[in-house]
Amino acid sequence: MPLPVRTEFLAAPAIEAIPASTPFIGPEQLMRENGYDSLLRLGANESTFGPSPKALAAMAAELPRLSWYGDPESYDLREALAVRHGLSIDSICVGSGIDELMGLAVRAYLPAGAATLALRGTYPTFSYHVVGYGGIPQTVDYSPEGTADIDALIARARELKPKIVYLANPDNPSGSMVTSEQVARLFEGVPDSLLLLDEAYADFLDEAAFLPQLLDVRLIRLRTFSKAYGLAGARIGYAISTARNIQTFGKIRLQYGVNRNAQIGAIAALHDSQFVQSVVGEVARGRQDYYDLAKSLGLAYLGSHTNFVCIDFQTPQRATRMVAELLARGVFVRKPGAPPLDRFVRVSVGTPAERERFGVCLRSILEDVPA
Ligand SMILES: *Cc1c(COP(=O)(O)O)cnc(C)c1O
């Protein structure tokens, strides 16, 4: 007799409440859907300049030991990071990217049903985790200029007393940045909250642009090897906070979750400062190329502190159309979803040849598609 088959077994209520959809459609999916075997990847802020050759060599040399787990303490990498930041190693937790560490922070500090606060339309993984852990993501709007509205965040936090306030600085998708004084003002202005400070793009700037190192239980900073270091696919990043908070992470983090090869690559990447500086220089040139392109086409843009630029197409409809037209020409870009940024198209800095191709495509689309 066949076993009776049950068709429903409910997940936890917070999970059941989430609509079944794919929140992050990757370029591979777009390729499958469109029958492409290549795509100009300018939509996910990956580094087109790749990892440091020294990191690649170190990772290649390590490959035969892939049968071993990585060091669950990521000790050598944390030691190198501690030197870099002038911190002690117990202030650093390594994880498989900021995305994972952000999930740990939410899981560790957010009771189910509690509120969090962020900008509406900012980097979405934070609220993705909040919803997944049964929290309530609340938002305030960006300023009309597409920058973080610190006053609005503070005012809303006064009413809401959110457990966690999230700020990406520099911000994705706007590329804008607030000063370290404004970050300090936000930190002081939300005394009941943990400030989760996502500094994914920090390596494109001078450290002096950032809040000085401050070890406080209310502050967790997140950094990554995915952007300037070009190791997005290796999945490695780190959190900086007090030893107490890092210990808390240690209670719940996946002890063997960090790829062994990624640990090795990250250490080598960290030591190749010349390579990272060359990437930072090329990215600055690339941003300028995009600014010049926008100007030559009579389009506005947002000044960026990252490896991408937002170009203004005046209406969300036109921006959506541009994304589709670019995809039809084999170019992958993204468009922010919430106002005031939803009339922009976000394009990552490519190599000079990729930037050129993007420019040619955009120019031809604008000739065909009337404003
Ligand atoms: C790219 C990005 C991340 C993702 O970082 P990973 O370390 O690759 O998980 C996190 N935050 C922001 C703001 C980003 O733009």
Short mmCIF file of C-alpha atoms and ligand atoms in Angstrom, two decimals:
data_model
loop_
_atom_site.label_atom_id
_atom_site.label_comp_id
_atom_site.label_asym_id
_atom_site.label_seq_id
_atom_site.Cartn_x
_atom_site.Cartn_y
_atom_site.Cartn_z
CA MET A 1 0.00 0.00 0.00
CA PRO A 2 1.42 3.41 -0.90
CA LEU A 3 2.12 5.76 1.96
CA PRO A 4 -0.44 8.55 2.27
CA VAL A 5 1.04 11.81 0.95
CA ARG A 6 0.51 15.00 2.85
CA THR A 7 0.57 18.18 0.86
CA GLU A 8 0.85 20.75 3.58
CA PHE A 9 3.16 21.15 6.55
CA LEU A 10 3.44 24.72 7.70
CA ALA A 11 6.67 26.60 8.16
CA ALA A 12 7.04 28.96 11.11
CA PRO A 13 4.38 31.70 10.95
CA ALA A 14 6.88 34.44 10.03
CA ILE A 15 8.03 32.37 7.07
CA GLU A 16 4.54 31.35 5.95
CA ALA A 17 3.60 35.04 5.87
CA ILE A 18 6.26 35.80 3.23
CA PRO A 19 5.02 35.61 -0.37
CA ALA A 20 6.86 32.98 -2.41
CA SER A 21 8.89 35.01 -4.88
CA THR A 22 12.51 35.34 -5.86
CA PRO A 23 13.70 38.54 -4.23
CA PHE A 24 17.06 38.74 -6.01
CA ILE A 25 17.00 37.82 -9.70
CA GLY A 26 20.59 37.21 -10.73
CA PRO A 27 22.20 37.70 -14.13
CA GLU A 28 22.34 33.93 -14.62
CA GLN A 29 18.55 33.76 -14.38
CA LEU A 30 18.24 36.64 -16.84
CA MET A 31 20.51 34.74 -19.23
CA ARG A 32 18.41 31.56 -18.93
CA GLU A 33 15.19 33.51 -19.43
CA ASN A 34 16.52 35.30 -22.52
CA GLY A 35 18.52 32.45 -24.00
CA TYR A 36 21.78 34.42 -23.77
CA ASP A 37 25.14 32.79 -23.32
CA SER A 38 26.76 36.00 -22.19
CA LEU A 39 25.69 39.25 -20.62
CA LEU A 40 27.53 42.48 -19.87
CA ARG A 41 27.32 42.33 -16.07
CA LEU A 42 26.92 45.91 -14.91
CA GLY A 43 23.99 45.28 -12.60
CA ALA A 44 25.32 43.83 -9.36
CA ASN A 45 28.27 46.10 -8.53
CA GLU A 46 30.70 43.25 -8.93
CA SER A 47 34.30 44.24 -9.56
CA THR A 48 35.04 43.85 -13.23
CA PHE A 49 38.73 44.21 -12.34
CA GLY A 50 38.73 40.85 -10.59
CA PRO A 51 40.63 39.79 -7.48
CA SER A 52 44.30 40.59 -6.90
CA PRO A 53 46.55 38.18 -8.85
CA LYS A 54 48.23 37.49 -5.50
CA ALA A 55 44.90 36.44 -4.01
CA LEU A 56 44.24 34.21 -7.01
CA ALA A 57 47.67 32.61 -6.71
CA ALA A 58 47.23 32.00 -2.98
CA MET A 59 43.80 30.46 -3.56
CA ALA A 60 45.06 28.29 -6.41
CA ALA A 61 47.91 27.03 -4.24
CA GLU A 62 45.43 26.19 -1.48
CA LEU A 63 43.01 24.25 -3.68
CA PRO A 64 44.49 20.78 -2.98
CA ARG A 65 43.55 21.28 0.68
CA LEU A 66 39.86 21.81 -0.07
CA SER A 67 39.21 18.52 1.66
CA TRP A 68 39.93 20.35 4.91
CA TYR A 69 37.48 22.64 6.63
CA GLY A 70 38.51 26.23 7.04
CA ASP A 71 39.68 27.45 10.45
CA PRO A 72 36.38 28.04 12.30
CA GLU A 73 37.98 31.02 14.05
CA SER A 74 39.29 32.54 10.79
CA TYR A 75 42.20 33.37 13.09
CA ASP A 76 44.84 34.43 10.55
CA LEU A 77 42.44 36.65 8.65
CA ARG A 78 41.11 38.23 11.82
CA GLU A 79 44.67 38.87 12.93
CA ALA A 80 45.43 40.62 9.62
CA LEU A 81 42.20 42.63 9.89
CA ALA A 82 42.95 43.55 13.50
CA VAL A 83 46.30 45.02 12.40
CA ARG A 84 44.61 46.84 9.50
CA HIS A 85 42.03 48.48 11.76
CA GLY A 86 44.13 48.87 14.90
CA LEU A 87 41.78 46.63 16.84
CA SER A 88 42.09 43.48 18.84
CA ILE A 89 41.11 40.24 17.16
CA ASP A 90 38.20 39.72 19.56
CA SER A 91 36.45 42.73 17.98
CA ILE A 92 36.18 40.99 14.61
CA CYS A 93 33.88 38.27 13.33
CA VAL A 94 34.41 36.83 9.85
CA GLY A 95 31.40 35.57 7.92
CA SER A 96 30.46 34.57 4.40
CA GLY A 97 29.84 38.14 3.32
CA ILE A 98 27.98 41.08 4.82
CA ASP A 99 24.72 39.45 3.80
CA GLU A 100 25.32 36.58 6.21
CA LEU A 101 26.60 38.79 9.02
CA MET A 102 23.58 41.04 8.68
CA GLY A 103 21.37 37.98 9.17
CA LEU A 104 23.31 37.08 12.31
CA ALA A 105 22.83 40.57 13.70
CA VAL A 106 19.09 40.43 13.08
CA ARG A 107 18.80 36.94 14.53
CA ALA A 108 20.86 37.86 17.58
CA TYR A 109 19.31 41.21 18.46
CA LEU A 110 15.79 41.37 17.04
CA PRO A 111 12.99 39.75 19.04
CA ALA A 112 10.10 38.51 16.84
CA GLY A 113 7.55 41.26 16.35
CA ALA A 114 10.05 44.08 17.04
CA ALA A 115 10.59 46.96 14.65
CA THR A 116 13.66 47.98 12.71
CA LEU A 117 14.31 51.20 10.83
CA ALA A 118 16.07 51.89 7.52
CA LEU A 119 15.71 54.02 4.42
CA ARG A 120 12.93 52.98 2.05
CA GLY A 121 14.55 51.35 -0.96
CA THR A 122 18.05 50.94 0.47
CA TYR A 123 20.08 47.72 0.11
CA PRO A 124 17.34 45.09 0.53
CA THR A 125 19.06 42.22 2.32
CA PHE A 126 18.59 43.84 5.72
CA SER A 127 14.79 43.90 5.53
CA TYR A 128 14.89 40.47 3.89
CA HIS A 129 16.41 39.11 7.11
CA VAL A 130 14.11 41.19 9.32
CA VAL A 131 11.03 39.73 7.65
CA GLY A 132 12.50 36.23 7.76
CA TYR A 133 13.04 36.48 11.51
CA GLY A 134 9.55 37.83 12.16
CA GLY A 135 10.48 41.47 12.70
CA ILE A 136 8.75 44.53 11.29
CA PRO A 137 10.84 46.61 8.90
CA GLN A 138 9.87 50.27 9.10
CA THR A 139 11.29 52.92 6.83
CA VAL A 140 11.67 56.62 6.17
CA ASP A 141 12.24 58.13 2.74
CA TYR A 142 15.51 59.34 1.32
CA SER A 143 15.82 63.10 0.98
CA PRO A 144 14.57 64.32 -2.42
CA GLU A 145 18.25 64.45 -3.50
CA GLY A 146 18.63 60.71 -2.86
CA THR A 147 20.76 60.99 0.27
CA ALA A 148 20.13 59.48 3.70
CA ASP A 149 17.78 61.73 5.65
CA ILE A 150 19.41 61.55 9.06
CA ASP A 151 16.89 63.90 10.71
CA ALA A 152 13.99 61.78 9.46
CA LEU A 153 15.67 58.60 10.74
CA ILE A 154 16.21 60.16 14.18
CA ALA A 155 12.67 61.55 14.36
CA ARG A 156 11.10 58.24 13.37
CA ALA A 157 13.34 56.34 15.79
CA ARG A 158 12.08 58.57 18.62
CA GLU A 159 8.52 57.34 17.98
CA LEU A 160 9.33 53.78 17.06
CA LYS A 161 12.22 52.87 19.39
CA PRO A 162 13.41 50.32 16.80
CA LYS A 163 15.68 47.59 18.05
CA ILE A 164 17.97 48.00 15.03
CA VAL A 165 18.64 50.99 12.76
CA TYR A 166 20.32 50.08 9.48
CA LEU A 167 22.39 52.51 7.42
CA ALA A 168 24.47 51.67 4.37
CA ASN A 169 27.15 54.34 4.03
CA PRO A 170 28.06 54.85 1.24
CA ASP A 171 24.58 53.82 0.27
CA ASN A 172 23.44 51.33 -2.31
CA PRO A 173 21.52 51.97 -4.61
CA SER A 174 22.06 55.76 -4.51
CA GLY A 175 25.86 55.81 -4.23
CA SER A 176 25.49 58.79 -1.92
CA MET A 177 27.23 59.16 1.40
CA VAL A 178 26.75 61.07 4.63
CA THR A 179 29.65 62.51 6.62
CA SER A 180 31.10 60.82 9.67
CA GLU A 181 29.60 63.69 11.73
CA GLN A 182 26.15 62.79 10.44
CA VAL A 183 26.71 59.12 11.26
CA ALA A 184 27.79 60.14 14.76
CA ARG A 185 24.66 62.29 15.08
CA LEU A 186 22.50 59.36 14.02
CA PHE A 187 24.24 57.08 16.50
CA GLU A 188 23.60 59.53 19.34
CA GLY A 189 20.09 60.22 18.13
CA VAL A 190 18.94 56.60 18.39
CA PRO A 191 19.98 55.74 21.96
CA ASP A 192 17.61 52.77 22.23
CA SER A 193 18.80 51.07 19.05
CA LEU A 194 21.65 49.05 17.70
CA LEU A 195 23.16 50.86 14.70
CA LEU A 196 24.01 48.37 11.97
CA LEU A 197 26.41 50.29 9.78
CA ASP A 198 26.97 48.67 6.40
CA GLU A 199 30.25 49.95 4.96
CA ALA A 200 30.47 47.62 1.95
CA TYR A 201 32.06 50.37 -0.17
CA ALA A 202 34.51 51.63 2.45
CA ASP A 203 37.53 50.47 0.48
CA PHE A 204 36.80 52.98 -2.29
CA LEU A 205 37.37 55.83 0.16
CA ASP A 206 39.92 57.07 2.60
CA GLU A 207 39.35 55.66 6.10
CA ALA A 208 39.30 59.28 7.33
CA ALA A 209 35.86 59.68 5.69
CA PHE A 210 34.39 57.22 8.19
CA LEU A 211 33.33 57.31 11.78
CA PRO A 212 36.50 56.78 13.83
CA GLN A 213 36.77 53.34 15.33
CA LEU A 214 34.27 53.21 18.17
CA LEU A 215 33.73 50.05 20.16
CA ASP A 216 30.28 50.38 21.63
CA VAL A 217 27.72 47.62 22.15
CA ARG A 218 25.22 49.67 20.15
CA LEU A 219 27.38 49.72 17.04
CA ILE A 220 28.14 46.94 14.55
CA ARG A 221 30.07 47.82 11.38
CA LEU A 222 30.10 45.54 8.37
CA ARG A 223 32.81 45.34 5.71
CA THR A 224 33.38 43.01 2.78
CA PHE A 225 35.88 41.62 0.29
CA SER A 226 33.15 41.58 -2.37
CA LYS A 227 33.56 45.05 -3.81
CA ALA A 228 36.98 46.73 -4.14
CA TYR A 229 38.77 43.43 -3.45
CA GLY A 230 36.78 41.68 -6.18
CA LEU A 231 36.02 38.51 -4.19
CA ALA A 232 32.20 38.53 -4.31
CA GLY A 233 31.98 34.92 -5.44
CA ALA A 234 34.28 33.77 -2.62
CA ARG A 235 31.72 35.10 -0.09
CA ILE A 236 33.75 36.69 2.67
CA GLY A 237 33.26 39.73 4.88
CA TYR A 238 33.56 40.77 8.50
CA ALA A 239 31.83 42.54 11.35
CA ILE A 240 33.52 44.92 13.78
CA SER A 241 32.07 45.46 17.24
CA THR A 242 32.76 44.95 20.92
CA ALA A 243 34.13 41.64 22.15
CA ARG A 244 30.76 41.13 23.85
CA ASN A 245 28.85 41.43 20.57
CA ILE A 246 31.37 39.30 18.70
CA GLN A 247 30.94 36.64 21.39
CA THR A 248 27.19 36.82 20.84
CA PHE A 249 27.73 36.21 17.12
CA GLY A 250 29.95 33.27 18.10
CA LYS A 251 27.00 31.59 19.81
CA ILE A 252 24.95 31.31 16.66
CA ARG A 253 27.21 31.66 13.64
CA LEU A 254 27.87 28.69 11.40
CA GLN A 255 31.26 27.60 12.75
CA TYR A 256 32.35 26.13 9.42
CA GLY A 257 30.39 28.51 7.21
CA VAL A 258 33.36 30.45 5.86
CA ASN A 259 34.99 28.93 2.83
CA ARG A 260 38.59 27.86 3.49
CA ASN A 261 39.76 29.19 0.14
CA ALA A 262 38.05 32.52 0.77
CA GLN A 263 39.98 32.94 4.05
CA ILE A 264 43.26 32.38 2.22
CA GLY A 265 42.30 34.69 -0.65
CA ALA A 266 41.15 37.46 1.66
CA ILE A 267 44.46 37.52 3.55
CA ALA A 268 46.44 37.74 0.32
CA ALA A 269 44.06 40.39 -1.04
CA LEU A 270 44.44 42.47 2.11
CA HIS A 271 48.21 42.46 1.72
CA ASP A 272 48.09 43.54 -1.94
CA SER A 273 47.27 47.17 -1.27
CA GLN A 274 48.81 48.21 -4.59
CA PHE A 275 46.22 46.16 -6.47
CA VAL A 276 43.29 47.54 -4.50
CA GLN A 277 44.58 51.08 -5.04
CA SER A 278 44.71 50.47 -8.78
CA VAL A 279 41.08 49.27 -8.70
CA VAL A 280 40.04 52.32 -6.69
CA GLY A 281 41.73 54.59 -9.26
CA GLU A 282 40.13 52.82 -12.22
CA VAL A 283 36.71 52.94 -10.55
CA ALA A 284 37.08 56.70 -10.03
CA ARG A 285 37.88 57.08 -13.74
CA GLY A 286 34.89 54.91 -14.58
CA ARG A 287 32.52 57.02 -12.50
CA GLN A 288 33.79 60.10 -14.29
CA ASP A 289 33.21 58.40 -17.66
CA TYR A 290 29.60 57.71 -16.67
CA TYR A 291 29.13 61.31 -15.47
CA ASP A 292 30.52 62.54 -18.80
CA LEU A 293 28.30 60.13 -20.73
CA ALA A 294 25.19 61.28 -18.84
CA LYS A 295 26.08 64.94 -19.40
CA SER A 296 26.66 64.36 -23.12
CA LEU A 297 23.19 62.80 -23.34
CA GLY A 298 21.54 65.59 -21.38
CA LEU A 299 20.84 63.30 -18.42
CA ALA A 300 21.32 64.03 -14.74
CA TYR A 301 23.11 61.61 -12.40
CA LEU A 302 23.90 61.19 -8.72
CA GLY A 303 27.46 61.76 -7.61
CA SER A 304 28.71 58.42 -6.30
CA HIS A 305 31.22 57.23 -3.71
CA THR A 306 31.01 53.63 -4.88
CA ASN A 307 31.69 51.46 -7.94
CA PHE A 308 28.37 52.36 -9.59
CA VAL A 309 26.50 55.44 -10.78
CA CYS A 310 22.77 56.21 -10.87
CA ILE A 311 21.63 57.91 -14.07
CA ASP A 312 18.38 59.90 -14.00
CA PHE A 313 15.71 59.00 -16.58
CA GLN A 314 13.11 61.33 -15.06
CA THR A 315 10.28 58.83 -14.60
CA PRO A 316 10.12 55.29 -13.23
CA GLN A 317 8.44 54.20 -16.48
CA ARG A 318 11.30 55.48 -18.59
CA ALA A 319 13.91 53.95 -16.27
CA THR A 320 12.12 50.59 -16.43
CA ARG A 321 12.05 50.86 -20.21
CA MET A 322 15.80 51.59 -20.26
CA VAL A 323 16.57 48.51 -18.17
CA ALA A 324 14.52 46.38 -20.59
CA GLU A 325 16.10 47.95 -23.69
CA LEU A 326 19.59 47.46 -22.27
CA LEU A 327 18.80 43.83 -21.46
CA ALA A 328 17.56 43.36 -25.02
CA ARG A 329 21.07 44.46 -26.09
CA GLY A 330 22.74 42.04 -23.66
CA VAL A 331 23.47 44.58 -20.92
CA PHE A 332 22.48 43.81 -17.32
CA VAL A 333 21.81 46.84 -15.10
CA ARG A 334 19.37 47.42 -12.25
CA LYS A 335 16.88 50.04 -11.26
CA PRO A 336 16.04 51.07 -7.69
CA GLY A 337 12.47 50.21 -6.72
CA ALA A 338 11.35 53.03 -4.42
CA PRO A 339 10.99 56.79 -4.87
CA PRO A 340 12.82 59.12 -5.15
CA LEU A 341 15.39 56.75 -6.69
CA ASP A 342 13.05 54.72 -8.90
CA ARG A 343 13.54 57.01 -11.86
CA PHE A 344 17.25 56.14 -11.97
CA VAL A 345 19.16 53.30 -13.59
CA ARG A 346 22.10 51.99 -11.58
CA VAL A 347 25.11 50.95 -13.61
CA SER A 348 28.30 49.40 -12.21
CA VAL A 349 31.70 50.63 -13.35
CA GLY A 350 33.05 48.31 -16.03
CA THR A 351 36.41 48.15 -17.78
CA PRO A 352 37.03 50.97 -20.30
CA ALA A 353 35.78 48.65 -23.10
CA GLU A 354 32.65 47.72 -21.11
CA ARG A 355 31.94 51.38 -20.35
CA GLU A 356 32.32 52.18 -24.01
CA ARG A 357 29.87 49.43 -24.95
CA PHE A 358 27.39 50.64 -22.35
CA GLY A 359 27.68 54.17 -23.75
CA VAL A 360 27.11 53.00 -27.32
CA CYS A 361 24.02 50.97 -26.28
CA LEU A 362 22.57 53.80 -24.22
CA ARG A 363 23.09 56.32 -27.01
CA SER A 364 21.38 54.08 -29.56
CA ILE A 365 18.44 53.40 -27.23
CA LEU A 366 17.93 57.10 -26.63
CA GLU A 367 17.89 57.70 -30.36
CA ASP A 368 15.20 55.02 -30.80
CA VAL A 369 13.13 55.63 -27.68
CA PRO A 370 11.60 59.08 -27.44
CA ALA A 371 11.55 60.77 -24.03
C1 LIG B 1 27.17 44.49 -2.23
C2 LIG B 1 26.62 44.91 -0.91
C3 LIG B 1 26.59 44.02 0.16
C4 LIG B 1 26.92 42.55 -0.01
O1 LIG B 1 28.09 42.23 0.59
P1 LIG B 1 28.55 40.70 0.66
O2 LIG B 1 29.74 40.79 1.55
O3 LIG B 1 28.87 40.28 -0.73
O4 LIG B 1 27.44 39.90 1.25
C5 LIG B 1 26.16 44.48 1.38
N1 LIG B 1 25.76 45.74 1.54
C6 LIG B 1 25.76 46.64 0.53
C7 LIG B 1 25.33 48.03 0.77
C8 LIG B 1 26.18 46.23 -0.74
O5 LIG B 1 26.11 47.09 -1.76
#
